[in-house]
Coordinates of C-alpha atoms in Angstrom, one line a residue:
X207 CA 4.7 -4.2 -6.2
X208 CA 3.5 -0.9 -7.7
X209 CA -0.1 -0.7 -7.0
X210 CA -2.4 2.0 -8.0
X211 CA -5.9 1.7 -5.9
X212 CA -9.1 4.1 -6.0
X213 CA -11.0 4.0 -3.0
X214 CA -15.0 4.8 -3.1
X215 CA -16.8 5.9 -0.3
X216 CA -20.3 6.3 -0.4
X217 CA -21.6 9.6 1.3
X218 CA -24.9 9.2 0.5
X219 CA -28.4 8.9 3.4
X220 CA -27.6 5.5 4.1
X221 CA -24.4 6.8 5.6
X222 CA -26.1 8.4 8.3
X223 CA -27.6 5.6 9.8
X224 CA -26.2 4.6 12.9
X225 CA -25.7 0.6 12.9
X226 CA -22.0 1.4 13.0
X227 CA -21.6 3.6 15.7
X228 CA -21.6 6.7 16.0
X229 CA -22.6 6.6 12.3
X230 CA -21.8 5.2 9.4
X231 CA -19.6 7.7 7.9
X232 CA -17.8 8.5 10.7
X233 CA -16.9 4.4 11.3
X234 CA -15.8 4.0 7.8
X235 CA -13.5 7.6 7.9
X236 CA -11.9 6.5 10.9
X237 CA -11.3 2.9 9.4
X238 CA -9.8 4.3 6.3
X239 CA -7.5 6.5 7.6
X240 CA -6.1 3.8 9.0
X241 CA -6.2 1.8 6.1
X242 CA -4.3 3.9 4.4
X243 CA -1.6 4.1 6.9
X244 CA -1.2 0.1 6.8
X245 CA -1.3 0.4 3.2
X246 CA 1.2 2.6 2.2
X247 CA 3.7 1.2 4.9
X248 CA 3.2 -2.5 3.6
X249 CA 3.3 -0.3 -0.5
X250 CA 5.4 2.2 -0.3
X251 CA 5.7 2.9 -3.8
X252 CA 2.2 2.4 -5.3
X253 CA -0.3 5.3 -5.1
X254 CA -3.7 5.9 -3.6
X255 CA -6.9 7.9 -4.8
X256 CA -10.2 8.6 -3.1
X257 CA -13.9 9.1 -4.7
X258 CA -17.1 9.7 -3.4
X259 CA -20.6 9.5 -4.7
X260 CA -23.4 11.7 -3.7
X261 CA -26.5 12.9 -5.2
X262 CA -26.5 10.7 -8.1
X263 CA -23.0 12.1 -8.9
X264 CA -19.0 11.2 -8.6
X265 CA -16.8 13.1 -7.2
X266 CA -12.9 13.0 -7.1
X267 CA -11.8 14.6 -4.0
X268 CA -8.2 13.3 -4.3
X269 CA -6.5 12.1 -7.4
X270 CA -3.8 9.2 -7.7
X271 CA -0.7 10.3 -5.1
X272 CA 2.0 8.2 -3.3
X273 CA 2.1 10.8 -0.4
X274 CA -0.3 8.7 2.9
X275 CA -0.4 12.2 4.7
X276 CA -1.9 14.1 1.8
X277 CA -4.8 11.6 2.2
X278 CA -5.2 11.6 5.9
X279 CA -5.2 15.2 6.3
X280 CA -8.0 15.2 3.5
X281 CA -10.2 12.7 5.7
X282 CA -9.4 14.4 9.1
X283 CA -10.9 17.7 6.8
X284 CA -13.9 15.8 5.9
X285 CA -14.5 14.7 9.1
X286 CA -13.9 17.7 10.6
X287 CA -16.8 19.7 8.6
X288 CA -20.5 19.7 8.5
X289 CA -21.7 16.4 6.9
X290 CA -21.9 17.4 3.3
X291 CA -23.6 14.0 1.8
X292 CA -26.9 13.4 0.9
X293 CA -29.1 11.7 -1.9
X294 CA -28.4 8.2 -3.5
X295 CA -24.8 6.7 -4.7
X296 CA -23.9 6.3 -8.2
X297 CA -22.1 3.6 -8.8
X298 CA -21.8 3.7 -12.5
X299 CA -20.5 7.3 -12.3
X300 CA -18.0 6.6 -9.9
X301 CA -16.3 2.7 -11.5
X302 CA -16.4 5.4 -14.9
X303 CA -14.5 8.4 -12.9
X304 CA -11.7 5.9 -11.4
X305 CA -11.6 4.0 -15.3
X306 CA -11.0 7.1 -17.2
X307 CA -7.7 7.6 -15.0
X308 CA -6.7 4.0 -14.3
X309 CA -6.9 2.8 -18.4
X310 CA -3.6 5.5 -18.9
X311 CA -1.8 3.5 -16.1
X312 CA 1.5 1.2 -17.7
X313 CA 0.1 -2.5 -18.1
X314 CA 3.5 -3.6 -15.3
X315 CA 1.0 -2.0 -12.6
X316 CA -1.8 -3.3 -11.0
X317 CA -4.9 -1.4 -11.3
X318 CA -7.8 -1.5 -8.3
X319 CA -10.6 0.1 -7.0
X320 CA -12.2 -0.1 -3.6
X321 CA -15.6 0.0 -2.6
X322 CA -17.2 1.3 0.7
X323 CA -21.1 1.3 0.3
X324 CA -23.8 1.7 2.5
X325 CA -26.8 2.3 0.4
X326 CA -28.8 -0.9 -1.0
X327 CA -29.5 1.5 -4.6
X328 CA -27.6 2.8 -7.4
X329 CA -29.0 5.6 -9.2
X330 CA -26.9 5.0 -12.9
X331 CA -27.2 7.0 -16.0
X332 CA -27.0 3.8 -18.3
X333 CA -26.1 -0.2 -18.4
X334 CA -23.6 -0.5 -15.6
X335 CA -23.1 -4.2 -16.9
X336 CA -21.3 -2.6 -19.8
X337 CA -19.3 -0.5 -17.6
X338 CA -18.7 -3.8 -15.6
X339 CA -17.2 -5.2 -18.9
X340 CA -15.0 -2.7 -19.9
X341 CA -13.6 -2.8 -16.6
X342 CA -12.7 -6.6 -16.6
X343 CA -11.6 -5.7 -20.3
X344 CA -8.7 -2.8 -19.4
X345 CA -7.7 -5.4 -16.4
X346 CA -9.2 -3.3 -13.5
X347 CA -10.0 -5.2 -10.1
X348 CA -12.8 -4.0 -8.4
X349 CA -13.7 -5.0 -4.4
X350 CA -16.6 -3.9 -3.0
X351 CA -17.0 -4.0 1.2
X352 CA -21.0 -3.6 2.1
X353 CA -22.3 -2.1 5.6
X354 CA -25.8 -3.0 5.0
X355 CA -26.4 -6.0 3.1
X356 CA -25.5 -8.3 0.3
X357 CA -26.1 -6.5 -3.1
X358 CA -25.9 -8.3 -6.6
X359 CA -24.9 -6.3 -9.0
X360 CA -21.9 -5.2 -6.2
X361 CA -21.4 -9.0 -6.2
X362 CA -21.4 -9.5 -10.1
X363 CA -18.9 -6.6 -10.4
X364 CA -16.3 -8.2 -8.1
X365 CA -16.8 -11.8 -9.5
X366 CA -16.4 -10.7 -12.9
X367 CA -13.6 -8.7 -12.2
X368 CA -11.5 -10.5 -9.9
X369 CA -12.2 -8.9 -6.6
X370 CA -13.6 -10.2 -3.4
X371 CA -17.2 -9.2 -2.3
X372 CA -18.0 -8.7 1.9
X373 CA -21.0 -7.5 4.0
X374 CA -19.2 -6.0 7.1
X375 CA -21.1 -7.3 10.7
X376 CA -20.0 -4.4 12.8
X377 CA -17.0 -2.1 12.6
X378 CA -14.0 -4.9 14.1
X379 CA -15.2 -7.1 10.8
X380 CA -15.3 -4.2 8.8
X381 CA -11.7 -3.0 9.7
X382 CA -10.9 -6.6 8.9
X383 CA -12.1 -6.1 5.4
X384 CA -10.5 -3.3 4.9
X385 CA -6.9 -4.7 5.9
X386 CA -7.6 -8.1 4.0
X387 CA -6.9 -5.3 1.0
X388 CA -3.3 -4.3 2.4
X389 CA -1.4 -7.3 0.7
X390 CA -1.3 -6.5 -3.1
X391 CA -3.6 -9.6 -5.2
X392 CA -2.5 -12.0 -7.4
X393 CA -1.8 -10.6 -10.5
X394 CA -0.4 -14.2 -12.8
X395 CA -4.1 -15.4 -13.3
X396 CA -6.6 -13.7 -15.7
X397 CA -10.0 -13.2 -15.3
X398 CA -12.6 -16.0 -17.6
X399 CA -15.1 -14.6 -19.3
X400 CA -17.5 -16.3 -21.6
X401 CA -18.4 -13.5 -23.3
X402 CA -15.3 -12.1 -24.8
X403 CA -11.2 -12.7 -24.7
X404 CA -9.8 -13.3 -21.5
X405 CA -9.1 -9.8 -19.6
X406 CA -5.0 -8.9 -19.4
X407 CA -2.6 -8.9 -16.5
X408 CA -0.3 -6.9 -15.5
X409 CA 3.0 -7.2 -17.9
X410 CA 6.3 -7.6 -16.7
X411 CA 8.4 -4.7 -17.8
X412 CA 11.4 -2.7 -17.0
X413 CA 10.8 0.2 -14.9
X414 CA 13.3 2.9 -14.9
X415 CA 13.7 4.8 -11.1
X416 CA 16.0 7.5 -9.5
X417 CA 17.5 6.9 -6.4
X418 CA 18.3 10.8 -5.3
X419 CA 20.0 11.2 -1.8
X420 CA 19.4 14.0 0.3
X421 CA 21.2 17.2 0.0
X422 CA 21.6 20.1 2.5
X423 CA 22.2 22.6 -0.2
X424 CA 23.4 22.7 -4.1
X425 CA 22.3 20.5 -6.6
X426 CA 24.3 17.2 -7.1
X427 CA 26.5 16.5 -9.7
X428 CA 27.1 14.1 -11.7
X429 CA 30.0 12.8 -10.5
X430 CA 28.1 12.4 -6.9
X431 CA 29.8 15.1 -5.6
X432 CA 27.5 18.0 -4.5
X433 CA 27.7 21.7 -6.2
X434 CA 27.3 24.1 -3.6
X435 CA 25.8 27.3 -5.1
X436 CA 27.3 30.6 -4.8
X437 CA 25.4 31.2 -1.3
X438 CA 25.3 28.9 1.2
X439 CA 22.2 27.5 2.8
X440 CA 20.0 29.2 0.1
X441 CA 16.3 28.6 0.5
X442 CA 14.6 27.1 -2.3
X443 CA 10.9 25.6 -3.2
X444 CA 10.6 21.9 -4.1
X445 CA 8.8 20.6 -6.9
X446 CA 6.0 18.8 -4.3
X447 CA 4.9 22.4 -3.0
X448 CA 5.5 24.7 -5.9
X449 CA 1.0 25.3 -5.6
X450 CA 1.2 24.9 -1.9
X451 CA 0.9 27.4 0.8
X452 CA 1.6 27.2 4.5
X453 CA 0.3 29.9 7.0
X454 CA 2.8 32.2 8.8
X455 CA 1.0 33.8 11.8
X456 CA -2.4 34.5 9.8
X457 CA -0.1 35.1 6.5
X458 CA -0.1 33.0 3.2
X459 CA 4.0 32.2 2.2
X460 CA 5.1 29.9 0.3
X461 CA 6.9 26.6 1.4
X462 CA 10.5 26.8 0.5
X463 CA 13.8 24.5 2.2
X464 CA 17.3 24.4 2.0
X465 CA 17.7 20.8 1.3
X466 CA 15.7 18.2 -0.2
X467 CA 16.0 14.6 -2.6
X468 CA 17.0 16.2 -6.2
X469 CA 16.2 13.8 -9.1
X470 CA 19.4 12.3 -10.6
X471 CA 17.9 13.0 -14.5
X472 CA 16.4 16.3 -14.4
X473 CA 17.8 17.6 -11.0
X474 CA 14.1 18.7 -9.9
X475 CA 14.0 19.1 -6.2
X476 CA 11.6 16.9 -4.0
X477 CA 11.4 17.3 -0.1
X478 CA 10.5 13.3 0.4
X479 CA 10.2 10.1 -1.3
X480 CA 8.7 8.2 -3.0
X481 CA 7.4 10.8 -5.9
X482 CA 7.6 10.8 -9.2
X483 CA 8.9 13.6 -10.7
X484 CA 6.6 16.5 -12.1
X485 CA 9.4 17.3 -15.1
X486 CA 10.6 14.3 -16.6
X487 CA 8.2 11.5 -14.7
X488 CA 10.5 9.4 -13.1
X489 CA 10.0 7.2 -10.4
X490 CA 12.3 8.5 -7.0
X491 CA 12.2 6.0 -4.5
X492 CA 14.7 5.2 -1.6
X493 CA 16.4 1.5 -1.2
X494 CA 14.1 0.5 2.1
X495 CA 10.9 1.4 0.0
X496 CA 11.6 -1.2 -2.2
X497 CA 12.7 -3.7 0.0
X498 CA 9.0 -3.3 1.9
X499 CA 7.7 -3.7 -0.9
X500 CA 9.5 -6.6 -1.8
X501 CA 8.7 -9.1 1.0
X502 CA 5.4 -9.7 -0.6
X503 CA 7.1 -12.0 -3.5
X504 CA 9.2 -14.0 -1.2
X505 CA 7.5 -13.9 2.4
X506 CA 9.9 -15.8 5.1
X507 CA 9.3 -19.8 6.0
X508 CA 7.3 -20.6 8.7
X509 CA 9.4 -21.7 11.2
X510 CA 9.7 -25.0 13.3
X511 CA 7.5 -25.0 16.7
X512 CA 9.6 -27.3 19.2
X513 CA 8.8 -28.1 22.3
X514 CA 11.4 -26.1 25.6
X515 CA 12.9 -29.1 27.2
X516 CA 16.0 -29.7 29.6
X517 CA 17.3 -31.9 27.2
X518 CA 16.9 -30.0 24.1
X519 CA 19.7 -27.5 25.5
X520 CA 17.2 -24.3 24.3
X521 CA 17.9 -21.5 26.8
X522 CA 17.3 -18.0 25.2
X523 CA 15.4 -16.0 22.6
X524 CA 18.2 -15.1 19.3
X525 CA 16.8 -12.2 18.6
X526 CA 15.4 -10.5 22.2
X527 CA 17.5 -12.7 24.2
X528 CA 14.8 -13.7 26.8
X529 CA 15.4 -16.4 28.4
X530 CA 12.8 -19.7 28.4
X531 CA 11.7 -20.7 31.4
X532 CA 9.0 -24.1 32.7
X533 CA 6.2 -21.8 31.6
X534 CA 7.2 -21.7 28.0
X535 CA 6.5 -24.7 26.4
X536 CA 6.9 -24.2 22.5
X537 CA 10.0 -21.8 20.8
X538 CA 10.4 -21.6 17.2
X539 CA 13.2 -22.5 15.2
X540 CA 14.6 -21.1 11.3
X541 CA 15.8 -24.0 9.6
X542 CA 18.0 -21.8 7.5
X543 CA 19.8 -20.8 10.1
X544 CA 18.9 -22.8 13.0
X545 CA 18.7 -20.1 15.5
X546 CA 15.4 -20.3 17.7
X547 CA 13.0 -17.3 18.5
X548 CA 10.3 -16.7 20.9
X549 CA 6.5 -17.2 20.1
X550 CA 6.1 -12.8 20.5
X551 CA 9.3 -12.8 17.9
X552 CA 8.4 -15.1 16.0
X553 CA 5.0 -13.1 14.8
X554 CA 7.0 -9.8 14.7
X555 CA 9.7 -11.4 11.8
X556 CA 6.5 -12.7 10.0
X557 CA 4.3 -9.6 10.5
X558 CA 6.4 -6.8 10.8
X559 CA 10.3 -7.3 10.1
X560 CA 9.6 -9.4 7.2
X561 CA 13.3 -11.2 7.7
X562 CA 15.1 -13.3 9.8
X563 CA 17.5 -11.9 12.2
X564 CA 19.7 -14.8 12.3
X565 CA 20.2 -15.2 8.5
X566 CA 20.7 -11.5 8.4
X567 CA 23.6 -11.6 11.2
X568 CA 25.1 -14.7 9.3
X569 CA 27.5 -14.8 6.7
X570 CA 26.7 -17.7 5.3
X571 CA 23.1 -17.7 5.3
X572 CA 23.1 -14.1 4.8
X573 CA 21.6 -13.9 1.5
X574 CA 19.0 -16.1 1.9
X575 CA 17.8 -14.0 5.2
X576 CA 14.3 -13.4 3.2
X577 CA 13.5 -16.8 1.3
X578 CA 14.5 -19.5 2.9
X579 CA 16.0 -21.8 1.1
X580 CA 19.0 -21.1 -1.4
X581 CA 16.8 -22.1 -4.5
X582 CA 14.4 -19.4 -3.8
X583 CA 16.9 -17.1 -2.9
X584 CA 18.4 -17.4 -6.5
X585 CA 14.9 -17.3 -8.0
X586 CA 14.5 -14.1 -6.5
X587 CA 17.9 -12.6 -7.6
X588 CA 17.0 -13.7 -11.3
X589 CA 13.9 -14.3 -12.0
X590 CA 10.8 -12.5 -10.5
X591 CA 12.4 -9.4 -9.9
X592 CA 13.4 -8.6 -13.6
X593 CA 10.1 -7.8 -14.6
X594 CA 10.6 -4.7 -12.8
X595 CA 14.2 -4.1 -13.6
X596 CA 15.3 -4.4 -10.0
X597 CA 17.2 -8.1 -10.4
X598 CA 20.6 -6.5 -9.4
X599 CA 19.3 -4.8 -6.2
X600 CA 18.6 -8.3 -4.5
X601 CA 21.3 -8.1 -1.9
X602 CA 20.8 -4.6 -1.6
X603 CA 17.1 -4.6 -1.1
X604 CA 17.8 -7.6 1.7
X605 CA 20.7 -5.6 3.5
X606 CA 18.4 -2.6 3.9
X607 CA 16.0 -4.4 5.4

């Protein structure tokens, strides 16, 4: 559920060349920012960095943040400005660049790393197969998506660290790629190795979070009831944008709001969520964050395709009420709740909406609107959950949905 991903991109010559059209680069910037819109909507609470590698070197150009339109803006920027790459890729440099910050990550989240590259070289300093190691070692999974060819030691490095290898065929295979890396991995089985003890897995652990509502103005108490200070309507600057600047008609000024999400420990102010706060580090996020993130442990059933007969009695769509007619032959049925859907509804609750409108709108089947069944339904209210602290928020995190 809390995922914390680098992304490498390699801006070295081999970018330049212009298989993918119009260029390399330019395929694989417009492919990861959308990436990293699906990814943060389907992981709303885990965080994203990016690296590149240049010239022999790493280079972090944005360091571990939850925030998707920090990111984009950063690759609209690069996209924007004179190509700037140049030389060979590193890829020792940059798996020890995105280790150094990933290793001081809690052992309850997952730890990744992305790889874009274009070049068929490496230029590293020393062994990468020891880097390799102490990779699999601290628990780090490491994919690796290739625009030229199939590479070994890019091969080795995901094999031995759990991650999945590709060679992209032109840019609708390589955005396929990319998304296969929305959904978080498996994180129950550890890595073999023949070498050494088996590498560890992310712990289950409680997690303490904040769940600040927005104020106007005034800080809340702790009673939940706001404390309005002496002037109304007072502008103040969240925690978020305390370094940043906005320009004001050619002028520098600082960002300040009357309202925002104050943290219910420290009463820092934030203007959105999720963030973790800058004073005492604790995790704000909003009840329908987790609940995205949460259809990823208990997905909902496939349902039933029945055939649309005269004698069946189907008539209409449950959830957009359209009404069969003799060209629809197949409608889809829950058999929690029995109520039958449309083939264009049908992929939106398993794609998109991630529950069932019928056991939502139903008492009785209510709670089990995103298991299926009412012995998964109790697993999920006792059992996977409480790794993360969260096992009492299991109605809650459904009735957001």
């Amino acid at each position: 559920m809390m995922r914390h991903m680098y992304v490498i991109v390699d801006f070295s010559d081999a970018m330049a060349d212009q298989d993918l059209k119009p260029t390399r680069y330019l395929c694989t910037m417009k492919l990861l920012e959308g990436f990293i819109e699906e990814y943060f909507d389907q992981n709303p609470i885990s965080q994203m960095g990016i690296i590149i590698t240049r010239n022999k070197r790493a280079e972090k150009i944005c360091d571990l943040a939850g925030n998707p339109r920090k990111h984009i803006k950063l690759i609209q920027q690069l996209v924007q400005q004179a190509w700037s790459g140049g030389g060979e890729p590193s890829l020792q440099n940059a798996l020890e660049l995105a280790h150094s910050s990933l290793k001081l990550l809690p052992p309850h989240a997952s730890r990744e790393v992305l790889i874009l590259l274009g070049s068929l070289t490496t230029c590293d300093p020393g062994d990468i197969t020891a880097t390799i190691e102490l990779l699999r070692k601290v628990g780090i999974r490491c994919s690796v998506i290739g625009l030229a060819a199939e590479v070994h030691i890019c091969k080795l490095l995901a094999r031995v660290t759990g991650g999945d290898f590709g060679v992209a065929l032109d840019d609708i295979h390589f955005r396929e790629l990319l998304l296969q890396h929305v959904l978080p991995p498996p994180s129950a089985t550890p890595v073999p190795s023949s070498n050494s003890s088996p590498a560890p897995t992310a712990e289950a652990s409680l997690v303490k979070m904040g769940f600040p509502q927005h104020h106007v103005s005034g800080l809340p108490a702790t009673d939940g009831v706001t404390k309005q200070p002496p002037q109304q309507g007072a502008l103040t600057m969240c925690m978020c944008h305390l370094d940043a600047k906005e320009e004001d008609g050619g002028a520098l000024v600082p960002r300040t709001t009357s309202g925002g999400y104050f943290c219910p420990q420290c009463c820092s102010k934030y203007c959105e969520l999720p963030v973790e706060c800058k004073a005492c580090g604790l995790a704000l996020v909003s009840a329908p964050h987790l609940a995205r993130s949460y259809h990823h442990l208990f997905p909902v059933v496939p349902f039933t395709e029945l055939p649309v007969t005269q004698e069946s009695g189907i008539v209409s769509c449950h959830s957009c009420l359209y009404r069969f007619t003799q060209h629809d032959k197949m409608c889809y049925r829950c058999e929690t709740c029995y109520q039958v859907f449309c083939l264009d509804c049908d992929l939106f609750i398993h794609d998109t909406m991630h529950v069932c409108p019928g056991c939502a709108s139903n008492r009785q089947t209510y709670g089990l609107a995103g298991s299926g069944s009412s012995e998964l339904a109790h697993e999920s209210s006792t059992g996977a959950l409480t790794g993360l602290g969260i096992s009492k928020l299991g109605s809650s995190i459904r009735s957001t949905h």
